GROMACS .gro file of C-alpha atoms in nm:
model
  446
    1MET     CA    1  11.515  16.005  15.189
    2TYR     CA    2  11.893  16.053  15.194
    3ILE     CA    3  12.139  16.301  15.335
    4VAL     CA    4  12.483  16.347  15.177
    5THR     CA    5  12.709  16.469  15.452
    6ASN     CA    6  13.062  16.489  15.599
    7GLY     CA    7  13.219  16.702  15.328
    8LYS     CA    8  13.287  17.048  15.192
    9LEU     CA    9  12.983  17.158  14.991
   10ILE     CA   10  12.986  17.352  14.663
   11THR     CA   11  12.631  17.448  14.561
   12ARG     CA   12  12.671  17.676  14.255
   13ASP     CA   13  12.380  17.866  14.411
   14PRO     CA   14  12.474  18.239  14.420
   15SER     CA   15  12.272  18.289  14.738
   16HIS     CA   16  12.506  18.055  14.930
   17PRO     CA   17  12.778  17.904  14.710
   18TYR     CA   18  12.980  17.718  14.976
   19TYR     CA   19  12.955  17.544  15.312
   20GLU     CA   20  13.269  17.434  15.494
   21ARG     CA   21  13.074  17.147  15.650
   22GLY     CA   22  12.762  17.108  15.442
   23ALA     CA   23  12.496  16.855  15.359
   24VAL     CA   24  12.231  16.789  15.095
   25VAL     CA   25  11.899  16.619  15.168
   26PHE     CA   26  11.705  16.464  14.882
   27ASP     CA   27  11.393  16.255  14.850
   28GLY     CA   28  11.301  16.103  14.517
   29SER     CA   29  11.425  16.301  14.221
   30SER     CA   30  11.467  16.642  14.384
   31ILE     CA   31  11.658  16.815  14.661
   32LEU     CA   32  11.472  16.901  14.982
   33ALA     CA   33  11.734  17.102  15.167
   34VAL     CA   34  12.090  17.230  15.147
   35GLY     CA   35  12.281  17.375  15.440
   36GLU     CA   36  12.500  17.323  15.742
   37GLU     CA   37  12.561  16.959  15.825
   38GLY     CA   38  12.462  16.975  16.192
   39ALA     CA   39  12.136  17.159  16.133
   40LEU     CA   40  12.019  16.926  15.856
   41GLN     CA   41  12.110  16.611  16.049
   42THR     CA   42  11.897  16.738  16.335
   43GLN     CA   43  11.612  16.836  16.101
   44TYR     CA   44  11.613  16.507  15.907
   45PRO     CA   45  11.715  16.237  16.156
   46GLN     CA   46  11.535  15.967  15.955
   47ALA     CA   47  11.736  16.031  15.635
   48GLU     CA   48  11.974  15.756  15.523
   49ARG     CA   49  12.331  15.882  15.537
   50VAL     CA   50  12.562  15.895  15.235
   51ASP     CA   51  12.910  15.960  15.374
   52ALA     CA   52  13.126  16.194  15.166
   53ARG     CA   53  13.429  16.083  15.373
   54GLY     CA   54  13.565  16.435  15.396
   55GLY     CA   55  13.551  16.493  15.021
   56VAL     CA   56  13.380  16.764  14.816
   57ILE     CA   57  13.004  16.747  14.761
   58MET     CA   58  12.899  16.930  14.444
   59PRO     CA   59  12.655  16.933  14.151
   60ALA     CA   60  12.705  16.662  13.891
   61PHE     CA   61  12.846  16.761  13.552
   62ILE     CA   62  12.664  16.818  13.222
   63ASN     CA   63  12.827  16.739  12.886
   64ALA     CA   64  12.672  16.959  12.618
   65HIS     CA   65  12.813  16.774  12.314
   66THR     CA   66  12.940  16.418  12.280
   67HIS     CA   67  12.930  16.118  12.045
   68ILE     CA   68  12.836  15.776  12.177
   69TYR     CA   69  12.927  15.617  11.843
   70SER     CA   70  13.298  15.675  11.906
   71ALA     CA   71  13.314  15.488  12.237
   72LEU     CA   72  13.452  15.165  12.089
   73ALA     CA   73  13.738  15.348  11.916
   74ARG     CA   74  13.955  15.366  12.226
   75GLY     CA   75  14.294  15.219  12.135
   76LEU     CA   76  14.185  15.153  11.775
   77SER     CA   77  14.434  15.177  11.489
   78ILE     CA   78  14.286  15.157  11.140
   79ASP     CA   79  14.524  15.000  10.887
   80GLY     CA   80  14.655  15.256  10.639
   81PHE     CA   81  14.489  15.552  10.815
   82ASN     CA   82  14.721  15.855  10.811
   83PRO     CA   83  14.508  16.171  10.779
   84THR     CA   84  14.657  16.499  10.664
   85ASN     CA   85  14.341  16.713  10.691
   86PHE     CA   86  14.005  16.722  10.869
   87TYR     CA   87  13.806  16.566  10.586
   88GLU     CA   88  14.039  16.266  10.590
   89VAL     CA   89  13.987  16.237  10.967
   90LEU     CA   90  13.611  16.224  10.914
   91ASP     CA   91  13.603  15.996  10.612
   92GLY     CA   92  13.888  15.766  10.711
   93GLN     CA   93  13.800  15.721  11.076
   94TRP     CA   94  13.465  15.841  11.210
   95TRP     CA   95  13.249  15.781  10.903
   96TYR     CA   96  13.432  15.454  10.847
   97ILE     CA   97  13.348  15.347  11.202
   98ASP     CA   98  12.982  15.446  11.193
   99ARG     CA   99  12.937  15.272  10.857
  100HIS     CA  100  13.021  14.948  11.041
  101LEU     CA  101  12.834  15.018  11.366
  102THR     CA  102  12.543  14.778  11.410
  103LEU     CA  103  12.256  14.816  11.658
  104LYS     CA  104  12.441  14.586  11.897
  105GLY     CA  105  12.751  14.797  11.848
  106THR     CA  106  12.551  15.111  11.920
  107ARG     CA  107  12.420  14.959  12.244
  108ALA     CA  108  12.770  14.854  12.348
  109SER     CA  109  12.899  15.203  12.271
  110ALA     CA  110  12.626  15.359  12.484
  111ASP     CA  111  12.692  15.120  12.772
  112ALA     CA  112  13.063  15.203  12.762
  113LEU     CA  113  13.013  15.578  12.752
  114TYR     CA  114  12.749  15.582  13.025
  115ILE     CA  115  12.968  15.378  13.262
  116ASP     CA  116  13.253  15.620  13.197
  117CYS     CA  117  13.021  15.914  13.266
  118ILE     CA  118  12.913  15.770  13.600
  119LYS     CA  119  13.273  15.719  13.703
  120GLN     CA  120  13.356  16.082  13.621
  121GLY     CA  121  13.050  16.247  13.772
  122VAL     CA  122  12.861  16.325  13.450
  123THR     CA  123  12.486  16.268  13.487
  124THR     CA  124  12.351  16.459  13.184
  125ILE     CA  125  12.466  16.437  12.823
  126PHE     CA  126  12.366  16.584  12.488
  127ASP     CA  127  12.459  16.315  12.238
  128HIS     CA  128  12.489  16.341  11.860
  129HIS     CA  129  12.477  15.987  11.721
  130ALA     CA  130  12.570  15.826  11.388
  131SER     CA  131  12.559  15.458  11.289
  132PHE     CA  132  12.498  15.451  10.916
  133CYS     CA  133  12.539  15.072  10.912
  134GLU     CA  134  12.207  15.035  11.096
  135ILE     CA  135  12.008  15.355  11.148
  136PRO     CA  136  11.650  15.254  11.241
  137GLY     CA  137  11.616  15.194  11.614
  138SER     CA  138  11.961  15.327  11.703
  139LEU     CA  139  11.835  15.612  11.925
  140PHE     CA  140  11.603  15.368  12.099
  141GLU     CA  141  11.899  15.139  12.176
  142ILE     CA  142  12.081  15.434  12.331
  143ALA     CA  143  11.770  15.530  12.528
  144ALA     CA  144  11.746  15.178  12.668
  145SER     CA  145  12.106  15.202  12.785
  146ALA     CA  146  12.045  15.547  12.934
  147LYS     CA  147  11.753  15.407  13.133
  148GLN     CA  148  11.957  15.110  13.255
  149PHE     CA  149  12.250  15.319  13.377
  150GLY     CA  150  12.047  15.621  13.492
  151ILE     CA  151  12.206  15.898  13.285
  152ARG     CA  152  11.986  16.188  13.174
  153SER     CA  153  12.017  16.210  12.795
  154CYS     CA  154  11.913  16.443  12.515
  155LEU     CA  155  11.958  16.242  12.194
  156CYS     CA  156  11.953  16.301  11.820
  157TYR     CA  157  12.066  16.132  11.499
  158GLU     CA  158  12.323  16.280  11.261
  159THR     CA  159  12.132  16.351  10.939
  160SER     CA  160  12.363  16.367  10.636
  161ASP     CA  161  12.364  16.320  10.258
  162ARG     CA  162  12.709  16.161  10.269
  163ASP     CA  163  12.587  15.801  10.225
  164GLY     CA  164  12.304  15.864   9.979
  165GLU     CA  165  11.936  15.949   9.985
  166GLU     CA  166  11.808  15.627  10.142
  167LYS     CA  167  12.035  15.659  10.445
  168CYS     CA  168  11.952  16.028  10.470
  169LEU     CA  169  11.578  15.955  10.478
  170GLN     CA  170  11.634  15.685  10.741
  171ALA     CA  171  11.821  15.937  10.956
  172ILE     CA  172  11.542  16.191  10.925
  173ARG     CA  173  11.287  15.925  11.018
  174GLU     CA  174  11.492  15.811  11.320
  175ASN     CA  175  11.499  16.167  11.451
  176ALA     CA  176  11.126  16.214  11.391
  177ASP     CA  177  11.032  15.880  11.549
  178PHE     CA  178  11.242  15.943  11.857
  179ILE     CA  179  11.101  16.295  11.901
  180ALA     CA  180  10.750  16.148  11.887
  181HIS     CA  181  10.852  15.880  12.138
  182CYS     CA  182  10.978  16.140  12.386
  183GLU     CA  183  10.664  16.347  12.344
  184LYS     CA  184  10.450  16.043  12.419
  185GLU     CA  185  10.650  15.893  12.706
  186LYS     CA  186  10.734  16.220  12.884
  187ASP     CA  187  11.027  16.054  13.060
  188PRO     CA  188  11.195  16.328  13.270
  189MET     CA  189  11.535  16.169  13.203
  190LEU     CA  190  11.504  16.159  12.824
  191ALA     CA  191  11.475  16.430  12.559
  192ALA     CA  192  11.516  16.464  12.183
  193MET     CA  193  11.669  16.709  11.940
  194PHE     CA  194  11.687  16.692  11.559
  195GLY     CA  195  12.042  16.613  11.454
  196GLY     CA  196  12.241  16.716  11.151
  197HIS     CA  197  12.603  16.665  11.054
  198ALA     CA  198  12.818  16.946  10.915
  199LEU     CA  199  12.657  17.169  10.656
  200PHE     CA  200  12.891  17.054  10.379
  201THR     CA  201  12.716  16.715  10.398
  202ILE     CA  202  12.360  16.857  10.401
  203SER     CA  203  12.184  16.992  10.091
  204ASP     CA  204  11.909  17.253  10.094
  205LYS     CA  205  11.663  16.977  10.005
  206THR     CA  206  11.768  16.778  10.310
  207PHE     CA  207  11.736  17.083  10.533
  208GLU     CA  208  11.382  17.130  10.402
  209ARG     CA  209  11.303  16.766  10.480
  210MET     CA  210  11.449  16.801  10.830
  211VAL     CA  211  11.242  17.109  10.907
  212GLU     CA  212  10.927  16.944  10.773
  213ALA     CA  213  10.983  16.627  10.976
  214ASN     CA  214  11.060  16.823  11.292
  215ASN     CA  215  10.756  17.048  11.250
  216GLY     CA  216  10.875  17.287  11.518
  217ARG     CA  217  10.870  17.024  11.791
  218THR     CA  218  11.226  17.062  11.916
  219GLY     CA  219  11.561  17.228  11.853
  220TYR     CA  220  11.845  17.117  11.627
  221HIS     CA  221  12.188  16.984  11.721
  222ILE     CA  222  12.429  17.038  11.436
  223HIS     CA  223  12.802  17.077  11.361
  224VAL     CA  224  12.885  17.426  11.233
  225SER     CA  225  13.210  17.557  11.085
  226GLU     CA  226  13.424  17.298  11.259
  227GLY     CA  227  13.655  17.296  10.958
  228MET     CA  228  13.707  17.546  10.679
  229ASN     CA  229  13.558  17.297  10.430
  230ASP     CA  230  13.221  17.384  10.586
  231VAL     CA  231  13.275  17.752  10.507
  232TYR     CA  232  13.412  17.693  10.156
  233ASP     CA  233  13.126  17.461  10.064
  234SER     CA  234  12.859  17.706  10.181
  235LEU     CA  235  13.011  17.999   9.999
  236GLN     CA  236  13.090  17.814   9.676
  237ASN     CA  237  12.766  17.616   9.643
  238TYR     CA  238  12.510  17.837   9.816
  239GLY     CA  239  12.657  18.188   9.823
  240ARG     CA  240  12.599  18.204  10.198
  241ARG     CA  241  12.809  18.138  10.506
  242PRO     CA  242  12.707  17.839  10.722
  243VAL     CA  243  12.517  18.032  10.990
  244GLN     CA  244  12.335  18.227  10.719
  245ARG     CA  245  12.226  17.899  10.558
  246LEU     CA  246  12.092  17.779  10.892
  247GLN     CA  247  11.903  18.105  10.934
  248ASP     CA  248  11.759  18.071  10.585
  249HIS     CA  249  11.611  17.732  10.679
  250GLY     CA  250  11.478  17.830  11.022
  251ILE     CA  251  11.724  17.605  11.207
  252LEU     CA  252  11.838  17.863  11.464
  253GLY     CA  253  11.672  17.947  11.795
  254PRO     CA  254  11.698  17.912  12.175
  255LYS     CA  255  11.659  17.533  12.166
  256THR     CA  256  11.927  17.479  11.900
  257ILE     CA  257  12.288  17.383  11.972
  258LEU     CA  258  12.567  17.464  11.725
  259GLY     CA  259  12.868  17.244  11.786
  260HIS     CA  260  13.220  17.391  11.747
  261CYS     CA  261  13.165  17.725  11.560
  262ILE     CA  262  13.538  17.767  11.508
  263HIS     CA  263  13.528  17.956  11.178
  264VAL     CA  264  13.229  18.188  11.228
  265ASN     CA  265  13.274  18.556  11.153
  266THR     CA  266  13.132  18.859  11.334
  267ALA     CA  267  12.823  18.880  11.113
  268GLU     CA  268  12.742  18.518  11.194
  269MET     CA  269  12.797  18.586  11.563
  270GLU     CA  270  12.537  18.860  11.546
  271ILE     CA  271  12.287  18.617  11.391
  272ILE     CA  272  12.360  18.357  11.659
  273LYS     CA  273  12.310  18.620  11.930
  274GLU     CA  274  11.990  18.764  11.784
  275THR     CA  275  11.829  18.422  11.749
  276GLY     CA  276  11.927  18.314  12.101
  277THR     CA  277  12.110  18.010  11.965
  278MET     CA  278  12.371  17.832  12.178
  279CYS     CA  279  12.723  17.727  12.078
  280VAL     CA  280  12.926  17.447  12.235
  281ASN     CA  281  13.306  17.443  12.247
  282ASN     CA  282  13.498  17.113  12.236
  283PRO     CA  283  13.860  17.219  12.288
  284GLU     CA  284  14.052  16.889  12.296
  285SER     CA  285  13.877  16.755  11.988
  286ASN     CA  286  13.944  17.077  11.799
  287MET     CA  287  14.313  17.062  11.884
  288GLY     CA  288  14.336  16.692  11.804
  289ASN     CA  289  14.174  16.743  11.464
  290ALA     CA  290  14.390  17.051  11.398
  291VAL     CA  291  14.087  17.256  11.292
  292GLY     CA  292  14.162  17.565  11.498
  293CYS     CA  293  14.062  17.741  11.819
  294SER     CA  294  13.700  17.842  11.872
  295PRO     CA  295  13.665  18.221  11.917
  296VAL     CA  296  13.517  18.176  12.264
  297LEU     CA  297  13.627  18.518  12.390
  298GLN     CA  298  13.461  18.691  12.094
  299LEU     CA  299  13.147  18.481  12.125
  300PHE     CA  300  13.116  18.589  12.488
  301ARG     CA  301  13.169  18.953  12.393
  302HIS     CA  302  12.876  18.919  12.153
  303GLY     CA  303  12.660  18.793  12.441
  304ILE     CA  304  12.628  18.440  12.302
  305THR     CA  305  12.566  18.150  12.539
  306VAL     CA  306  12.861  17.914  12.496
  307GLY     CA  307  12.860  17.572  12.659
  308LEU     CA  308  13.131  17.311  12.704
  309GLY     CA  309  13.139  16.965  12.550
  310THR     CA  310  13.396  16.699  12.480
  311ASP     CA  311  13.307  16.568  12.132
  312ALA     CA  312  13.374  16.232  12.307
  313TYR     CA  313  13.747  16.307  12.308
  314THR     CA  314  13.708  16.249  12.682
  315ASN     CA  315  13.419  16.203  12.924
  316ASP     CA  316  13.594  16.406  13.193
  317MET     CA  317  13.442  16.754  13.198
  318LEU     CA  318  13.721  16.887  13.420
  319GLU     CA  319  13.974  16.774  13.161
  320SER     CA  320  13.780  16.964  12.897
  321LEU     CA  321  13.764  17.267  13.127
  322LYS     CA  322  14.142  17.273  13.168
  323ALA     CA  323  14.196  17.239  12.793
  324ALA     CA  324  13.946  17.517  12.722
  325LEU     CA  325  14.138  17.761  12.939
  326THR     CA  326  14.483  17.676  12.808
  327ILE     CA  327  14.392  17.689  12.437
  328GLN     CA  328  14.219  18.026  12.477
  329ARG     CA  329  14.524  18.172  12.651
  330HIS     CA  330  14.761  18.014  12.401
  331ASN     CA  331  14.557  18.146  12.108
  332ALA     CA  332  14.528  18.497  12.253
  333CYS     CA  333  14.896  18.500  12.361
  334MET     CA  334  14.771  18.636  12.695
  335PRO     CA  335  14.795  18.449  13.026
  336ASN     CA  336  14.515  18.646  13.193
  337VAL     CA  337  14.215  18.568  12.972
  338GLY     CA  338  13.952  18.296  12.958
  339TRP     CA  339  13.906  18.211  13.325
  340CYS     CA  340  13.557  18.358  13.365
  341GLU     CA  341  13.448  18.239  13.022
  342VAL     CA  342  13.545  17.872  13.057
  343THR     CA  343  13.409  17.834  13.409
  344SER     CA  344  13.083  17.997  13.297
  345MET     CA  345  13.067  17.752  13.006
  346LEU     CA  346  13.078  17.445  13.230
  347PHE     CA  347  12.911  17.562  13.549
  348GLU     CA  348  12.645  17.802  13.418
  349ASN     CA  349  12.581  17.769  13.046
  350ASN     CA  350  12.559  17.391  13.029
  351ALA     CA  351  12.284  17.417  13.289
  352LYS     CA  352  12.107  17.675  13.068
  353ALA     CA  353  12.115  17.429  12.778
  354ALA     CA  354  11.976  17.154  13.000
  355ALA     CA  355  11.697  17.385  13.116
  356GLN     CA  356  11.568  17.394  12.758
  357TYR     CA  357  11.503  17.019  12.767
  358PHE     CA  358  11.463  16.905  13.129
  359ASP     CA  359  11.220  17.034  13.390
  360LEU     CA  360  11.420  17.023  13.713
  361PRO     CA  361  11.709  17.271  13.753
  362LEU     CA  362  12.046  17.108  13.690
  363GLY     CA  363  12.401  17.209  13.776
  364VAL     CA  364  12.301  17.354  14.114
  365LEU     CA  365  12.233  17.221  14.462
  366LYS     CA  366  11.932  17.398  14.608
  367PRO     CA  367  11.581  17.302  14.720
  368GLY     CA  368  11.371  17.198  14.422
  369ALA     CA  369  11.669  17.125  14.196
  370ALA     CA  370  11.736  16.780  14.055
  371ALA     CA  371  11.910  16.543  14.295
  372ASP     CA  372  12.216  16.519  14.070
  373ILE     CA  373  12.498  16.513  14.322
  374ILE     CA  374  12.856  16.391  14.314
  375VAL     CA  375  13.124  16.348  14.578
  376MET     CA  376  13.483  16.408  14.477
  377ASP     CA  377  13.768  16.242  14.666
  378TYR     CA  378  13.961  16.566  14.684
  379LYS     CA  379  14.153  16.656  14.998
  380PRO     CA  380  14.308  16.999  14.937
  381PHE     CA  381  14.648  17.079  15.085
  382THR     CA  382  14.599  17.452  15.022
  383PRO     CA  383  14.320  17.683  15.149
  384PHE     CA  384  13.979  17.593  15.002
  385SER     CA  385  13.692  17.842  15.011
  386ALA     CA  386  13.409  17.998  14.811
  387GLU     CA  387  13.662  18.240  14.659
  388ASN     CA  388  13.889  17.980  14.501
  389ILE     CA  389  13.684  17.669  14.424
  390ASP     CA  390  13.723  17.718  14.048
  391GLY     CA  391  14.099  17.735  14.091
  392HIS     CA  392  14.090  17.399  14.264
  393MET     CA  393  13.879  17.262  13.979
  394LEU     CA  394  14.118  17.390  13.713
  395PHE     CA  395  14.445  17.301  13.878
  396GLY     CA  396  14.369  17.025  14.125
  397MET     CA  397  14.059  16.817  14.066
  398THR     CA  398  14.007  16.552  13.796
  399GLY     CA  399  13.700  16.359  13.693
  400ARG     CA  400  13.851  16.030  13.807
  401GLN     CA  401  13.840  16.155  14.165
  402CYS     CA  402  13.463  16.107  14.164
  403GLN     CA  403  13.373  15.853  14.431
  404THR     CA  404  12.993  15.881  14.447
  405THR     CA  405  12.746  15.970  14.170
  406ILE     CA  406  12.375  16.036  14.219
  407ALA     CA  407  12.141  16.118  13.928
  408ASN     CA  408  11.776  16.213  13.968
  409GLY     CA  409  11.789  16.077  14.322
  410ARG     CA  410  11.925  15.738  14.213
  411ILE     CA  411  12.262  15.634  14.353
  412LEU     CA  412  12.460  15.512  14.051
  413MET     CA  413  12.799  15.477  14.215
  414LYS     CA  414  12.891  15.471  14.584
  415ASP     CA  415  13.251  15.476  14.703
  416ARG     CA  416  13.365  15.395  14.348
  417GLU     CA  417  13.145  15.085  14.316
  418LEU     CA  418  12.870  15.089  14.052
  419VAL     CA  419  12.533  15.017  14.213
  420GLY     CA  420  12.319  14.739  14.065
  421VAL     CA  421  12.557  14.678  13.773
  422ASP     CA  422  12.769  14.371  13.708
  423GLU     CA  423  13.050  14.574  13.557
  424GLU     CA  424  13.264  14.276  13.459
  425ALA     CA  425  12.976  14.118  13.267
  426VAL     CA  426  12.892  14.446  13.092
  427ASN     CA  427  13.256  14.504  13.003
  428ALA     CA  428  13.280  14.154  12.858
  429ARG     CA  429  12.982  14.220  12.630
  430ILE     CA  430  13.129  14.555  12.523
  431LEU     CA  431  13.462  14.390  12.447
  432GLU     CA  432  13.298  14.131  12.224
  433GLU     CA  433  13.122  14.400  12.022
  434SER     CA  434  13.438  14.609  11.994
  435LYS     CA  435  13.627  14.306  11.862
  436LYS     CA  436  13.358  14.256  11.596
  437LEU     CA  437  13.378  14.623  11.498
  438TRP     CA  438  13.758  14.629  11.484
  439GLY     CA  439  13.757  14.308  11.283
  440ALA     CA  440  13.519  14.457  11.029
  441LEU     CA  441  13.730  14.772  11.002
  442ASN     CA  442  14.065  14.597  10.959
  443HIS     CA  443  13.947  14.269  10.803
  444ARG     CA  444  14.108  14.048  11.066
  445ALA     CA  445  14.019  13.882  11.393
  446TYR     CA  446  14.091  14.039  11.733
   0.00000   0.00000   0.00000
């Protein structure tokens, strides 16, 4: 049993959102009590103390859309790569990388991303993986890393026709095998979705195979209308817009996540709403790829649940939160919009997505919720209260201020030191794999 104490406490529980001097008691994977520091210390004198050192105690973050396969690309320059449109970004960089990503490279990518998550207070991710060099076993490599580092993970493989039928069938099988594995093991920290890349790389035949292999067991995680090529392809080759194609194949529903949704129209929004499907916005990635601004404000007006991801552009959810607000205001040419929407995306809707796949409540500190707790080394020099905590998140706090990370009751990092991990040794192994990958991409040694 532990008690996290000596800090300001943000609960995200509407019944009592903030304690000036609060504490959280947890035993095993779930929270026992949340409240005033003095009262809980008296009630649980036997609990081992985790000292917040005057920082901010709060729920850990959830990332609703990321890509482990891109982790080894940090600092990478591919010879001759100078994209002028989104397709060239995909084909010349990301598909080029995943076509060279081995199983060992996948494991190194997962290790790197999970360590970064721990250091930035992210304890739950929804990952969308691709490693067309070696597909079979790739999700299992990621799952092994997730178990080692203690990060709750909902995984899928990116099904696509882009590298031919054999690779497509391997991707479908990897999804199906991993779904079956999760059903059998019932690990509370691991879940599965059925992944698909953008619709312009998926034929109707492949959609039919995906649906047959899934057999209604889980939801789908798929890129939708990230670029206009997705829209053009659907209209020209199928006479339907992307969301309509998904509806035709039975892909939509409350357990399905649609990544990006930048170029959806109002009719598609109505379909998304009526089917209870969730969208995830990835603002920095969208800006970096020059594909446009997701119509988040309109999606909210249609009553659609919109979550927040990073597309692996960053692993800092607060960074993504800041970008989400600024791009919405810039796009609307109005400095007073977006605040409620973007904070709801991160602090409410990501938890709703997680609730579809994990049993314990996430994103909240209350009795019975998962013991996913972080401490931020944030000492405000302006008033800090229940009324302005989101303002401090948007304009003051950063993910790198995380000093302690607890997931499912397991202390992963304490006072900025990873627990039970030889970080230097892990980093050395990651570096070796990244050198191999970069060498394969640029045909020279690193």
